[in-house]
Structure formats: structure tokens, C-alpha cells
mmCIF file of C-alpha atoms in Angstrom:
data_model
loop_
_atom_site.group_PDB
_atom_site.id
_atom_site.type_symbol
_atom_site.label_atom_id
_atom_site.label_comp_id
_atom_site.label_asym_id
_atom_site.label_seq_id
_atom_site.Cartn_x
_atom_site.Cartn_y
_atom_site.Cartn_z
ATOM 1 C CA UNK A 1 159.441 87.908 54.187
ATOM 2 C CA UNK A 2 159.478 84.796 51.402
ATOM 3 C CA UNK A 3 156.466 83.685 49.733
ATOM 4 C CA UNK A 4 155.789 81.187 52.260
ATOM 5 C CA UNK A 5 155.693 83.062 55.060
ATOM 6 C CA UNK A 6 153.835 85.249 53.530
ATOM 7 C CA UNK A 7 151.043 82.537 52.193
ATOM 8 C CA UNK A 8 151.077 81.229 55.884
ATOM 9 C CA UNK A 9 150.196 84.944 57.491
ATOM 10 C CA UNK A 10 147.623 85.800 54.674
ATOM 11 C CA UNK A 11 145.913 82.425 54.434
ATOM 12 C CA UNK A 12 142.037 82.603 55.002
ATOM 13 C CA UNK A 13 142.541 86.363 55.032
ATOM 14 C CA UNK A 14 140.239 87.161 51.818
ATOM 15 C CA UNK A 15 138.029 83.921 51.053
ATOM 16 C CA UNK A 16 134.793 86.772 51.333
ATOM 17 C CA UNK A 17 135.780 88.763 48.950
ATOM 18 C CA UNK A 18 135.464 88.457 44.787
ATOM 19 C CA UNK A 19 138.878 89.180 42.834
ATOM 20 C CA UNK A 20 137.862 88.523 39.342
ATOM 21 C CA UNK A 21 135.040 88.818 36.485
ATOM 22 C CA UNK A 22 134.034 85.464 37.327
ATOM 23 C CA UNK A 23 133.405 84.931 40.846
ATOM 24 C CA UNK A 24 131.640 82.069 40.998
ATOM 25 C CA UNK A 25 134.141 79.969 39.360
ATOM 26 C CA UNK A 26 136.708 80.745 41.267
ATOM 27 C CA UNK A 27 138.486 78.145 42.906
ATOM 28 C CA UNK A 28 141.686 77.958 45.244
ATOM 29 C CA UNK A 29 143.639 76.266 42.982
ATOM 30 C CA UNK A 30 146.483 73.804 42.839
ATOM 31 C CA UNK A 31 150.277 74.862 42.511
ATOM 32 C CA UNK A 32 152.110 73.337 39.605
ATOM 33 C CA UNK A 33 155.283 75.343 39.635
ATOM 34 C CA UNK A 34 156.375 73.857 43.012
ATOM 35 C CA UNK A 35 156.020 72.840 46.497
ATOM 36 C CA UNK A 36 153.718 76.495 47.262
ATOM 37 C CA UNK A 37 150.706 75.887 48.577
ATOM 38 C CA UNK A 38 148.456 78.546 47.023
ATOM 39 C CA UNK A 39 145.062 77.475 48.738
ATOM 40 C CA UNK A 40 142.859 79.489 49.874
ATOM 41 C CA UNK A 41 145.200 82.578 49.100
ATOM 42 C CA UNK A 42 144.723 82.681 45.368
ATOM 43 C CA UNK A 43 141.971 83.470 43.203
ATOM 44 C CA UNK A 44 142.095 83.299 39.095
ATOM 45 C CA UNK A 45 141.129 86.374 37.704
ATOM 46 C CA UNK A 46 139.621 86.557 34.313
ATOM 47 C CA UNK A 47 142.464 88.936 32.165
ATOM 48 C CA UNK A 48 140.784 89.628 27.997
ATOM 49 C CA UNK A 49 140.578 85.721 26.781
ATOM 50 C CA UNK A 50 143.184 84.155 29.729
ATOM 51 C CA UNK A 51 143.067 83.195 33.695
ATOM 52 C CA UNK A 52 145.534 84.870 35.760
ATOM 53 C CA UNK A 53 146.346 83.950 39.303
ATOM 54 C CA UNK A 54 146.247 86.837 41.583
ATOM 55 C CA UNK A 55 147.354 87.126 45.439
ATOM 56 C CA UNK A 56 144.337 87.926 47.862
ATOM 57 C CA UNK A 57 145.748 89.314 51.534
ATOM 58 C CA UNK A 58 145.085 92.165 53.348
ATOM 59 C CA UNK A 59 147.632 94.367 55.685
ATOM 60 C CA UNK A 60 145.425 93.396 58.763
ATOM 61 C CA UNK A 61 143.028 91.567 60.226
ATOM 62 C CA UNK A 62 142.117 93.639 62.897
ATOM 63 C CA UNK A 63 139.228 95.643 62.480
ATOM 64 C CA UNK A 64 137.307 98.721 64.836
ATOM 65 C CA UNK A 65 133.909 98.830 63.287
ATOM 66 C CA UNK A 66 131.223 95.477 64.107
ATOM 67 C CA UNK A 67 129.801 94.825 60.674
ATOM 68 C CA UNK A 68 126.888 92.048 61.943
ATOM 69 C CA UNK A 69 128.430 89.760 58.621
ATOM 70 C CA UNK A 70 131.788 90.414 58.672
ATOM 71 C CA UNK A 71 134.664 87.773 60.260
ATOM 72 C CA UNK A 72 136.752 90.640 60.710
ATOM 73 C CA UNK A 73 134.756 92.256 62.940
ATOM 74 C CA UNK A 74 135.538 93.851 66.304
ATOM 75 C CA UNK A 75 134.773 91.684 69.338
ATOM 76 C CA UNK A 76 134.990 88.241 67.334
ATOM 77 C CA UNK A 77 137.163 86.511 69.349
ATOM 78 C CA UNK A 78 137.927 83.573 66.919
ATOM 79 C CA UNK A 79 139.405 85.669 64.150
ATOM 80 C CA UNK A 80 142.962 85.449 64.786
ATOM 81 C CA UNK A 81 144.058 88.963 64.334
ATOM 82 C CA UNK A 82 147.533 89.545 62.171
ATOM 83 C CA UNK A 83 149.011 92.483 60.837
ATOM 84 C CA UNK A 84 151.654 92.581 58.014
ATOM 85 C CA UNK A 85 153.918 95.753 57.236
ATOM 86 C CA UNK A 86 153.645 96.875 54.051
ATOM 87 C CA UNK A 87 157.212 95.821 53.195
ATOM 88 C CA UNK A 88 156.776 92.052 54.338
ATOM 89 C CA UNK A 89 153.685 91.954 51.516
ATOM 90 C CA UNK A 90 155.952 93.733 48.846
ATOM 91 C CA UNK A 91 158.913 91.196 49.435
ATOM 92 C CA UNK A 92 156.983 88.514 49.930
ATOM 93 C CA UNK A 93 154.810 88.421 47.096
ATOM 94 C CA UNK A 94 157.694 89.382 44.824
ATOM 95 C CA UNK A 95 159.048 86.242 46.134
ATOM 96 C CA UNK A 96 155.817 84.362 44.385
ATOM 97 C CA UNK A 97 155.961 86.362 41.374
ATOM 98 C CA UNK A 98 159.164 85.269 40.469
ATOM 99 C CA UNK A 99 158.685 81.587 41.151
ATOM 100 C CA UNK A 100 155.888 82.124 38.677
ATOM 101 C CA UNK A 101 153.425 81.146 41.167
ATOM 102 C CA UNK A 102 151.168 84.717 41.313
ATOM 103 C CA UNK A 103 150.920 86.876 38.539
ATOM 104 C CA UNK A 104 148.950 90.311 40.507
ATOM 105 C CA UNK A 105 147.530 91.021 43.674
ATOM 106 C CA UNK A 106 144.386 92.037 45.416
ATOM 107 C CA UNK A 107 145.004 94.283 48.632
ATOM 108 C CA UNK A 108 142.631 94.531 51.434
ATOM 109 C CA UNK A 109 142.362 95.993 55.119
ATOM 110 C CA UNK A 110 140.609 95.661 58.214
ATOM 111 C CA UNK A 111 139.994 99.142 59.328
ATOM 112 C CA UNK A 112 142.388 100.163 62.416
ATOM 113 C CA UNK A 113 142.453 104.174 63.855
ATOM 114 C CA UNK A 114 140.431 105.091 60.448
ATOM 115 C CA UNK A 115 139.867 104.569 57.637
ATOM 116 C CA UNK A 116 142.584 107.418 56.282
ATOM 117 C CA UNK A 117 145.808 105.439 58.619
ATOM 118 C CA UNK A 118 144.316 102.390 57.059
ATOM 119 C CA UNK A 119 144.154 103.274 53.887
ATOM 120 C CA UNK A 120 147.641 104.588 53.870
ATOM 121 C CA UNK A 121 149.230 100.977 54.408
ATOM 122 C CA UNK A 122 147.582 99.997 51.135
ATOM 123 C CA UNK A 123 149.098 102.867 49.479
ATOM 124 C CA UNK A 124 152.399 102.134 50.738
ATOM 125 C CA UNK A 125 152.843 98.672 50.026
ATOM 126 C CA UNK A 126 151.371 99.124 46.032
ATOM 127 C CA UNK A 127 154.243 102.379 46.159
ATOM 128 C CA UNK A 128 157.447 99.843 46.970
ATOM 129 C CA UNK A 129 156.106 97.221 44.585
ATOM 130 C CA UNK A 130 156.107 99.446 41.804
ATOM 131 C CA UNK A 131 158.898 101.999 42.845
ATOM 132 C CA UNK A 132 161.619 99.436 44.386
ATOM 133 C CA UNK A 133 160.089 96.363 42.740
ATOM 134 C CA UNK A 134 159.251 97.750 39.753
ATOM 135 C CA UNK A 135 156.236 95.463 39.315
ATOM 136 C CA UNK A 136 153.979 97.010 36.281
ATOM 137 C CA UNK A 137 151.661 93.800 36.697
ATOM 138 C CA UNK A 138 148.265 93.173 38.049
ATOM 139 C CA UNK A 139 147.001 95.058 41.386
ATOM 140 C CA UNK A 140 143.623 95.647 42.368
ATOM 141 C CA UNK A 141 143.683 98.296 45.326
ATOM 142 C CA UNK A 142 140.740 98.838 47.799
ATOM 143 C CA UNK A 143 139.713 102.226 49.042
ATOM 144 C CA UNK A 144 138.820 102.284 52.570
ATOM 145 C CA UNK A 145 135.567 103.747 53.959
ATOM 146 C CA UNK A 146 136.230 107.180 54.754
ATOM 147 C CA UNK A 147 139.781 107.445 52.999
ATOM 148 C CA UNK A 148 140.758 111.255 51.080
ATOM 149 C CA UNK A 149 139.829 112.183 48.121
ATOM 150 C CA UNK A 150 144.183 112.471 47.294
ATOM 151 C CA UNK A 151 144.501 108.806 48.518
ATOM 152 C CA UNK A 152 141.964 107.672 46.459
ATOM 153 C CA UNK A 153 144.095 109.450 43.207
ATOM 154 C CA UNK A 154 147.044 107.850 44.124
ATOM 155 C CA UNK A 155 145.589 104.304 44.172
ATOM 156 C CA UNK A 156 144.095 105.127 41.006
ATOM 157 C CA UNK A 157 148.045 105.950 40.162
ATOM 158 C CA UNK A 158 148.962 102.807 41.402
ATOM 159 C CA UNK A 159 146.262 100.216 40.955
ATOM 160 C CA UNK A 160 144.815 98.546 37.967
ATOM 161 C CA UNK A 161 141.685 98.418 39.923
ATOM 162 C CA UNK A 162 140.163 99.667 42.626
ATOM 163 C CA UNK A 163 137.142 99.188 44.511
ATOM 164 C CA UNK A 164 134.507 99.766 47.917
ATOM 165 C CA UNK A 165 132.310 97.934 48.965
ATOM 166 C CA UNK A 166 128.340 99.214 49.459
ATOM 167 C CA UNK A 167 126.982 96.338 50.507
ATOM 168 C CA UNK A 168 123.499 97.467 50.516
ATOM 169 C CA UNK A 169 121.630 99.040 47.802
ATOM 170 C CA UNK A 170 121.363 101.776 50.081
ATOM 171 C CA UNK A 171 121.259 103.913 53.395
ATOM 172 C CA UNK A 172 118.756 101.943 55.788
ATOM 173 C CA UNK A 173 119.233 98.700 54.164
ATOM 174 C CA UNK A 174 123.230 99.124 55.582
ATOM 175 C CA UNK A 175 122.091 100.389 58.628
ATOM 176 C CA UNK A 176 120.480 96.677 58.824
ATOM 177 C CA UNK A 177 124.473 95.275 58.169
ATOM 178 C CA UNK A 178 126.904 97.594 59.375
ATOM 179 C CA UNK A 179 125.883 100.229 61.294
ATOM 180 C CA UNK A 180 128.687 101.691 61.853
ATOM 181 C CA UNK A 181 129.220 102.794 58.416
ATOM 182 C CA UNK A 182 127.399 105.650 56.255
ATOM 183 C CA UNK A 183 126.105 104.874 52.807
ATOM 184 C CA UNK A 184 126.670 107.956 51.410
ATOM 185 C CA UNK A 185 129.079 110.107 52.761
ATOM 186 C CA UNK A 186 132.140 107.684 53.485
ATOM 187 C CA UNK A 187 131.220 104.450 51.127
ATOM 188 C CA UNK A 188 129.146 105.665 47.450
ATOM 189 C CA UNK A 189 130.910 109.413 47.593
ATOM 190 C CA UNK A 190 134.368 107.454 46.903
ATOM 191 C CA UNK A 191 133.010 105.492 44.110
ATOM 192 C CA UNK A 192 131.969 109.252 42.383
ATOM 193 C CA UNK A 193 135.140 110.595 42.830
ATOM 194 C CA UNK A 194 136.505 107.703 41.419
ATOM 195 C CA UNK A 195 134.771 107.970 38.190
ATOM 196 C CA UNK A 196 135.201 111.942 38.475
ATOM 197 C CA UNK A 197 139.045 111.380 39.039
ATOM 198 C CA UNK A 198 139.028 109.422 35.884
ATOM 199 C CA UNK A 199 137.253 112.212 34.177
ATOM 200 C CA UNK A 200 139.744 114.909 35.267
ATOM 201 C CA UNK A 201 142.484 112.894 34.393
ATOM 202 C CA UNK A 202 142.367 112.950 30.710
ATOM 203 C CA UNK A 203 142.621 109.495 30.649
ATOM 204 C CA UNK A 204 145.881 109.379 32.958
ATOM 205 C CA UNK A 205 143.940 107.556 35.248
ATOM 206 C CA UNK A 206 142.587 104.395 33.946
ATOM 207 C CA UNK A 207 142.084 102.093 37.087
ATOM 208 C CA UNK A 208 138.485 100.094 36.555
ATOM 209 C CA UNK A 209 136.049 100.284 39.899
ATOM 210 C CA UNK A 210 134.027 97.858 41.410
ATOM 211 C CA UNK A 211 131.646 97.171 44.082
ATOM 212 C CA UNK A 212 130.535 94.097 46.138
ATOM 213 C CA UNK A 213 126.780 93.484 47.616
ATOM 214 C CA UNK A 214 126.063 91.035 50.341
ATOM 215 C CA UNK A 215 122.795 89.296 49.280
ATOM 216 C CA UNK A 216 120.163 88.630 51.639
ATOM 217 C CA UNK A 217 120.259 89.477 55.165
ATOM 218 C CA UNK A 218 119.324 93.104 55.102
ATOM 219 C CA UNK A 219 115.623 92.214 53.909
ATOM 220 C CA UNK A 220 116.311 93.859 50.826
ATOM 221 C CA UNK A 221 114.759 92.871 46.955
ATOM 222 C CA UNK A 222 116.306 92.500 44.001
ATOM 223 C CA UNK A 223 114.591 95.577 42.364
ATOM 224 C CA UNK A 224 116.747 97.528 44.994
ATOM 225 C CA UNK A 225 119.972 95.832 44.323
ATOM 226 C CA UNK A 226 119.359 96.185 40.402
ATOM 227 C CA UNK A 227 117.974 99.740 40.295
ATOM 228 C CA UNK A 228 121.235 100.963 42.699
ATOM 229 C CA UNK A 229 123.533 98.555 40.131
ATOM 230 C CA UNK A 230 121.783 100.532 37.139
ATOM 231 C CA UNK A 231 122.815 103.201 37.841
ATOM 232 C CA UNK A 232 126.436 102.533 39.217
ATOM 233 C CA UNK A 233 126.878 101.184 36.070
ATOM 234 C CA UNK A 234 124.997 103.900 33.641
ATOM 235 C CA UNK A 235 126.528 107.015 36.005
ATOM 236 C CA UNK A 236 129.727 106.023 37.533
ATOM 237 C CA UNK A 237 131.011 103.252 34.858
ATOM 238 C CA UNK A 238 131.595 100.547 37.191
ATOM 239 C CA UNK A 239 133.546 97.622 35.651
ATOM 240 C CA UNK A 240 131.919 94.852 37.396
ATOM 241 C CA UNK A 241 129.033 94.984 40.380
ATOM 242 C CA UNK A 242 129.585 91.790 42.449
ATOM 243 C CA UNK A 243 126.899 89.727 44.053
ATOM 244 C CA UNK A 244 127.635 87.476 47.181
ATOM 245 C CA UNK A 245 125.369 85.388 48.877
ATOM 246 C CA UNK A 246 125.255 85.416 52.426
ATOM 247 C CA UNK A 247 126.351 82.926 54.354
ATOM 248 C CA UNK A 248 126.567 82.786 58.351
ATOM 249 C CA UNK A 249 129.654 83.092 60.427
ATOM 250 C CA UNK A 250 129.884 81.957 63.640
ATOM 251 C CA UNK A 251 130.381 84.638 66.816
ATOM 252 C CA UNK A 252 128.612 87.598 64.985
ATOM 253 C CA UNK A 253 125.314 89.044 65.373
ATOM 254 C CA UNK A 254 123.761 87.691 62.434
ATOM 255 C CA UNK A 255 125.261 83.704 62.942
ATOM 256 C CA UNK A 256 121.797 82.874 63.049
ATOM 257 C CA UNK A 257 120.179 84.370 60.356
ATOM 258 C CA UNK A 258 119.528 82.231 57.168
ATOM 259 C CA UNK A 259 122.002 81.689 54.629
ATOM 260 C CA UNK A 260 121.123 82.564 50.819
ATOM 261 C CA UNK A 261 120.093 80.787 47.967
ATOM 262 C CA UNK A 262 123.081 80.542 46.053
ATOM 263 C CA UNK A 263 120.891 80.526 42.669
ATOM 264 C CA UNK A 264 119.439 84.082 43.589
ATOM 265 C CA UNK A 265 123.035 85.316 43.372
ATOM 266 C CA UNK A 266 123.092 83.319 39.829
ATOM 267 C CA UNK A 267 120.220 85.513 38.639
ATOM 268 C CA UNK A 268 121.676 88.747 40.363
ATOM 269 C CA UNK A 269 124.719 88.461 37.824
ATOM 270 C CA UNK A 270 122.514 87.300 34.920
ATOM 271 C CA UNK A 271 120.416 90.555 35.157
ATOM 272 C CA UNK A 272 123.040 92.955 36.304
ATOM 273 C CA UNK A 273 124.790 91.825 32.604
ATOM 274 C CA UNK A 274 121.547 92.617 31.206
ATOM 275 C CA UNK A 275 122.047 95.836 32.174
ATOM 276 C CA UNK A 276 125.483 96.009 31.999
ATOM 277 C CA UNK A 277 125.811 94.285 28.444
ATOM 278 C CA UNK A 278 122.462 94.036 26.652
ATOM 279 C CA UNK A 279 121.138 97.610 26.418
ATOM 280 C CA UNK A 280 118.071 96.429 29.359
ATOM 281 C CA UNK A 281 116.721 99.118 31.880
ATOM 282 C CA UNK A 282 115.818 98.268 35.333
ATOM 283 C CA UNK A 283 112.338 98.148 34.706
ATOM 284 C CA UNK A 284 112.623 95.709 31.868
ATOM 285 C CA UNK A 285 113.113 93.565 33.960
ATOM 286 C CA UNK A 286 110.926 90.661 34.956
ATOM 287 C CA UNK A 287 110.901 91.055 38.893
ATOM 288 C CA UNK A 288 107.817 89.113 40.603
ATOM 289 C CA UNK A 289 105.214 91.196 42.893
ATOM 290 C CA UNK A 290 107.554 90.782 45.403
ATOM 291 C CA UNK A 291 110.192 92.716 43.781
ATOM 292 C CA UNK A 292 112.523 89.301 43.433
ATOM 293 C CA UNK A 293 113.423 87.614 40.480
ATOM 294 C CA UNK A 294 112.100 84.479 39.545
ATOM 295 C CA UNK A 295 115.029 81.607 41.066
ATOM 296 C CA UNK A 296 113.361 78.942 38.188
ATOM 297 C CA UNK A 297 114.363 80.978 35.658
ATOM 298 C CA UNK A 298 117.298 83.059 33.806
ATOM 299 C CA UNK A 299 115.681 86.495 33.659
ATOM 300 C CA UNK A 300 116.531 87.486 29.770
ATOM 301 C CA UNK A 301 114.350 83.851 28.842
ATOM 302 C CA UNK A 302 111.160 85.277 30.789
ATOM 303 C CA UNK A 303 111.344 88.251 29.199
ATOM 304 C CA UNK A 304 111.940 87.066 26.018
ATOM 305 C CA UNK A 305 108.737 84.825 26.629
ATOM 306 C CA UNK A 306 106.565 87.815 27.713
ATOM 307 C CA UNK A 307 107.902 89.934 24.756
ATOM 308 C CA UNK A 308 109.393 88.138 21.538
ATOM 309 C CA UNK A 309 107.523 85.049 21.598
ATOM 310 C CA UNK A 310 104.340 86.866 19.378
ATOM 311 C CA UNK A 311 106.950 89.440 17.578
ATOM 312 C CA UNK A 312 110.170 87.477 16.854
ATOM 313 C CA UNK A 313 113.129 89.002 15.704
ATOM 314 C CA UNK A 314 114.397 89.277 12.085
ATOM 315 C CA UNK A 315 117.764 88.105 12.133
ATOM 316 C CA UNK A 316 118.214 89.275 8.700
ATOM 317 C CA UNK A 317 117.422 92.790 9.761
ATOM 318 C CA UNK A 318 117.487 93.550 13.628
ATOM 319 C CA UNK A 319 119.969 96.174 14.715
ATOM 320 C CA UNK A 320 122.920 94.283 16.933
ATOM 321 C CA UNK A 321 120.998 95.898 20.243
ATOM 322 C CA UNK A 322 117.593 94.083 19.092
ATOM 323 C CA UNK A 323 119.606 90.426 18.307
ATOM 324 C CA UNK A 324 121.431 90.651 21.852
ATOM 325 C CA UNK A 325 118.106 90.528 23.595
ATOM 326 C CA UNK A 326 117.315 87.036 21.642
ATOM 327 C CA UNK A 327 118.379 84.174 24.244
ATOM 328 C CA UNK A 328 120.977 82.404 22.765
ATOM 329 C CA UNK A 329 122.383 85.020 21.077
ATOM 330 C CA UNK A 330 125.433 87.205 22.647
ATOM 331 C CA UNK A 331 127.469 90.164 21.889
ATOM 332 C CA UNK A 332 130.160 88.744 20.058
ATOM 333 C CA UNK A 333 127.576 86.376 18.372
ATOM 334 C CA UNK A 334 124.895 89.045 17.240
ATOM 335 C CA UNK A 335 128.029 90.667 15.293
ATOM 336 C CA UNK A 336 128.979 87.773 13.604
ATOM 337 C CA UNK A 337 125.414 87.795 12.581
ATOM 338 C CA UNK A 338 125.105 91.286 11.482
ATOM 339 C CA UNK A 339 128.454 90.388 9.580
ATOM 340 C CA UNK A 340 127.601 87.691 7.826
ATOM 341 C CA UNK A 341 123.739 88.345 6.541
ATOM 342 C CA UNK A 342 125.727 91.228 4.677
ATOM 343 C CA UNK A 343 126.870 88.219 2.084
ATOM 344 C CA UNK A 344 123.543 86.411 2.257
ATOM 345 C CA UNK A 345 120.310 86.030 4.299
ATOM 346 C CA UNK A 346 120.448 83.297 7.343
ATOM 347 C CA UNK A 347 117.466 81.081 6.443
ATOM 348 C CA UNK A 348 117.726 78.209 9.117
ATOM 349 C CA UNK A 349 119.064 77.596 12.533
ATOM 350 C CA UNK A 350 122.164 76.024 10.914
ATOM 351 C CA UNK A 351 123.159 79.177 9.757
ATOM 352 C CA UNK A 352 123.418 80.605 12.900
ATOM 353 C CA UNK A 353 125.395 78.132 14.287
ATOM 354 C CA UNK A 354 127.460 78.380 11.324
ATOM 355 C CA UNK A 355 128.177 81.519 12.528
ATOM 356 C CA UNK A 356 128.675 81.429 16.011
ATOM 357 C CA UNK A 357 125.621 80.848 17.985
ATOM 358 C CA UNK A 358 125.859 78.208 19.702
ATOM 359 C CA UNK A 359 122.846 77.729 21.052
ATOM 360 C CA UNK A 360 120.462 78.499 18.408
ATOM 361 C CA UNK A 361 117.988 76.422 19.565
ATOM 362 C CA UNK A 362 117.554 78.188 22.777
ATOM 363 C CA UNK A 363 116.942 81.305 20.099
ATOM 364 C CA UNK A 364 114.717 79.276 17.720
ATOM 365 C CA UNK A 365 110.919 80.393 19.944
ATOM 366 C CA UNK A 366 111.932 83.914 19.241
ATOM 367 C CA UNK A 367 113.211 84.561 15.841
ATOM 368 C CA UNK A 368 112.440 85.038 12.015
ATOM 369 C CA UNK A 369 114.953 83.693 9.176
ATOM 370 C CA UNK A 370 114.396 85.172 6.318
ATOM 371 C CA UNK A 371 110.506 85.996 7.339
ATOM 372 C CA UNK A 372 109.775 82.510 8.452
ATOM 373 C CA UNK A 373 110.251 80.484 12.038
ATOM 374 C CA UNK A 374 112.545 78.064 11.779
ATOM 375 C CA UNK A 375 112.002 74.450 12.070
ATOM 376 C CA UNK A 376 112.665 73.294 15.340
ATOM 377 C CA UNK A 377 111.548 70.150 17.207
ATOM 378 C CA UNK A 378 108.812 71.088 19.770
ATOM 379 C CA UNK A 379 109.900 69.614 23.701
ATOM 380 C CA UNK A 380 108.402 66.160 25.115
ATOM 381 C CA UNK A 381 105.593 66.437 27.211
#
């Protein structure tokens, strides 16, 4: 199979599922190398400080288990159904790489006579790209619900990533999406051994995990999402915890339900980095009586404002994990702080932009220079 065929079979294929650290600025994006037509079939993946253009596809469509969200699920009579052997999606995407057009791949499946048979397609096709291809680029591998505990070590072999998908933030808010599929025993027990695998290994296995929740028509609140996410993150070192807003598709059981506010996804990434990132715990965080988080505002400013704005923060002496919690003020940015008040004290909001923070006015409410708040001009009524 050439890259085109293969771009024709796989299009539509993955447009529900993230790829890279930055979801929600990814965009199908427009071929420059040549007549390819990469729409729809390509996702740019965040790699240290570049963009990298990775293949989405999956070795088939068709599906056994009737997710109420899913496209792919069983029964839907207008997803066109197409299966694709594992050496078509070697060959063909080899054919992209080397036109320069792809650079890695993501690898999905619908689920077909289990989730082990399944699961060994993915396997096969990631073994003949690096065995006969000898690819040693980009591919992010998912596990399938249900697949062994030995298939899930040799993706780890063979991907750069790997990942399964929850969600739910748990058992009966799942039951509410896919009832067909069991929280614990065949979705979160593969994200353990995952992390246990890597602990084994001695660091021979290196592949980053990640998970993906869909936001909104279970019922459930954000304090359930973000306590499950704390902990994936604290216990089982997930790279990334996705967020994705729900949105209905026609012919299954829940085509009528409400999409989501795309903004409540916004402030599901902005407090999972929080945790992730920023040293917060779950119950830092501002969640209304509800158990939702404010949609009017980024979560680290309300907190700030309900904790910093009577006891700023020093700059000149805050550790690094008391200057990330300023707004305004980063990871990178609360280093080149720490770095610089070692030659001299930062007495206005020009020094701090001097070194790096960009916004230091959005910081300016919640700080001290040199003992004093800085000068700042107050906001029009």
C-alpha cells in the first residue's frame, strides 16, 4: 500500500482521539512537501521545543462493544467499517515518511473477537516497522481493553508511548458510557502494570502513558475527574491526562444528549497542570459547591485571589514551589527568578520581565519585591 492509499482508508479514522501535549491546538494541517493530502489524518504532536506531524489510523473500524459515545460502535450503521492488515499500515506509512510528509504514528483499534486478537494487530504492525523498516521514530501504541499483561511489555518495547483510555473517573460513572467495559479489571489494571513494567524494567522500558476522559455526559464533576487524575499522575506517572469534551454523534444512544462546554475542558487541563506541574493537591483546588470549576475563571487566579492576595509572595525569597503558584509566573520562569535574585534583589515588575516573566502584571496583586508591592496601575471601572 502507498501513502495515498493509505491516507484514503484511514481518513476520519481518529479525529476523537488526542495525539499530542497540546490537544486543543491541533489542527489537520496543510501538506507542503507535495500533492498529499494530510487532512484529517494528521495531528502535530508537541516533541521538547518543536511540532512533529504524526499519522493517526487505526487497523479497524469495526468494533463489538456499543460505547453510547463512540462512532465506532457496534450497530452504527453509518460508520463505514474498514480493516487494514498490519503490513498495508507499515508500507504505507513508510511511504509518507520518506516523502517527508509524517514523521511518527499513532495506532488505534476498534475492538474485533477481543481485546487480546485486537491488540495483537497493533503489535504486529509497530514489529515490521521497526524490524523490516527499521523505523526508530515516533509511535504512540494503544493497549486494548482487556489485552495481556506480555502484550502490554512488548508495546512498551516497541512504542514511544502508550496509552488506554478510562473515560470516566471511575466504575459507575463508565457504566453511564460504555457498559460494556469494566473500570477496573480490563481498563485502570493496564495502566498499573504499565507503570509497574517500567519499574521492573530498570529503565529498559521507557514508553510514557496516557489516558483520555470524555467530559460531560456521564453526570460526573470535576472533583471526580481531578481527584482520579491526581492520583494517575502522583501513583502511576502518567505523562499527560487528556480532557475531551463531548460532543454528539449521530445514530448512537447518546445523539441527543447535550454537547459540552468547550471552556470546561479549558479549565480541566489548566487544573490537571496544577497538579501535574505546580506542586497543587486536589483539594487545593477551587471547585464550586457543586463540585465544578468555575468556567469564568482560570482556576490557579481564584486561588491565588482566595490565598495570596493578603500574604503575597517574596520574590526575593520564595522557594521555586511557592513562586510557581504566583499567576504569571511558570516553571521555567520561577527559575530564572530564583537565578537571578542570587546577583541582586528584583525590586519592580520590570525586573521580572527582565527575566522572563512575561506577564508580570498578571503577578503584580500577589507579590512582594524587595518587601514592597509593586507599582501597578489599578483596572478601569
Amino acid at each position: 500500500m502507498d501513502g495515498h492509499d493509505l491516507l484514503e482508508a484511514t481518513r476520519g479514522m481518529t479525529e476523537f482521539e488526542p495525539v499530542g501535549d497540546s490537544p486543543q491546538q491541533e489542527r489537520a494541517p496543510r501538506s507542503h512537501r507535495g500533492p498529499v493530502d494530510l487532512s484529517g489524518c494528521v495531528a502535530h504532536v508537541t516533541a521538547g521545543s518543536r511540532q512533529m506531524a504524526v499519522l493517526k489510523t487505526m487497523t479497524t473500524t469495526a468494533c463489538e462493544r456499543g460505547c453510547f459515545y463512540c462512532p465506532f460502535r457496534a450497530g452504527r450503521t453509518q460508520m463505514k467499517r474498514r480493516t487494514i492488515s498490519p503490513d498495508d499500515i507499515a508500507s504505507g506509512f513508510m511511504a509518507l515518511y520518506r516523502k517527508r510528509a509524517v514523521e511518527g504514528l499513532f495506532l488505534s483499534s476498534g475492538i474485533i473477537r477481543g481485546g487480546i486478537t485486537s491488540q495483537d494487530k497493533i503489535i504486529d504492525t509497530a514489529t515490521i516497522l521497526r524490524e523490516k523498516y527499521k523505523f526508530r521514530g515516533f509511535i504512540h501504541l494503544k493497549i486494548m481493553p482487556g489485552a495481556e499483561r506480555d502484550q502490554v511489555r512488548a508495546a512498551m518495547k516497541l512504542a514511544n508511548r502508550v496509552s488506554i483510555n478510562l473515560e470516566a473517573p471511575n466504575a459507575d460513572r463508565l457504566e453511564r458510557l460504555a457498559p460494556g467495559k469494566w473500570f477496573a479489571d480490563e481498563l485502570l489494571t493496564r495502566l498499573k502494570w504499565i507503570e509497574e513494567l517500567r519499574q521492573q524494567s530498570g529503565g529498559g522500558l521507557r514508553s510514557s502513558s496516557v489516558t483520555q476522559f470524555v467530559v460531560g455526559p456521564a453526570g460526573e464533576r470535576d472533583v471526580e475527574l481531578l481527584s482520579t487524575t491526581g492520583m494517575l499522575y502522583s501513583q502511576l506517572k502518567l505523562a499527560r491526562v487528556y480532557f475531551s469534551a463531548f460532543s454528539p454523534v449521530i445514530d448512537t444512544p447518546l445523539d441527543n444528549a447535550a454537547p459540552t462546554d468547550p471552556v470546561r475542558e479549558l479549565r480541566l487541563y489548566q487544573a490537571s497542570f496544577l497538579l501535574r506541574d505546580y506542586g497543587f493537591e486536589t483539594e487545593e483546588l477551587p471547585f464550586a459547591a457543586d463540585g465544578d470549576l468555575p468556567l469564568n475563571q482560570d482556576p490557579k487566579q481564584i486561588w491565588a485571589e482566595q490565598n495570596l492576595s493578603e500574604t503575597p509572595v517574596e520574590v526575593n525569597t520564595a522557594s521555586p514551589q511557592e513562586l510557581v503558584r504566583v499567576p504569571g509566573i511558570g516553571v521555567k520562569s520561577a527559575e530564572r527568578i530564583v537565578a537571578a535574585r542570587r546577583e541582586s534583589p528584583l525590586r519592580d515588575l520590570s525586573a521580572l520581565r527582565a527575566v522572563g516573566v512575561v506577564n508580570a502584571t498578571r503577578a503584580a496583586p500577589y507579590v512582594l519585591l524587595d518587601g514592597h508591592r509593586p507599582a501597578r496601575q489599578m483596572p478601569l471601572l
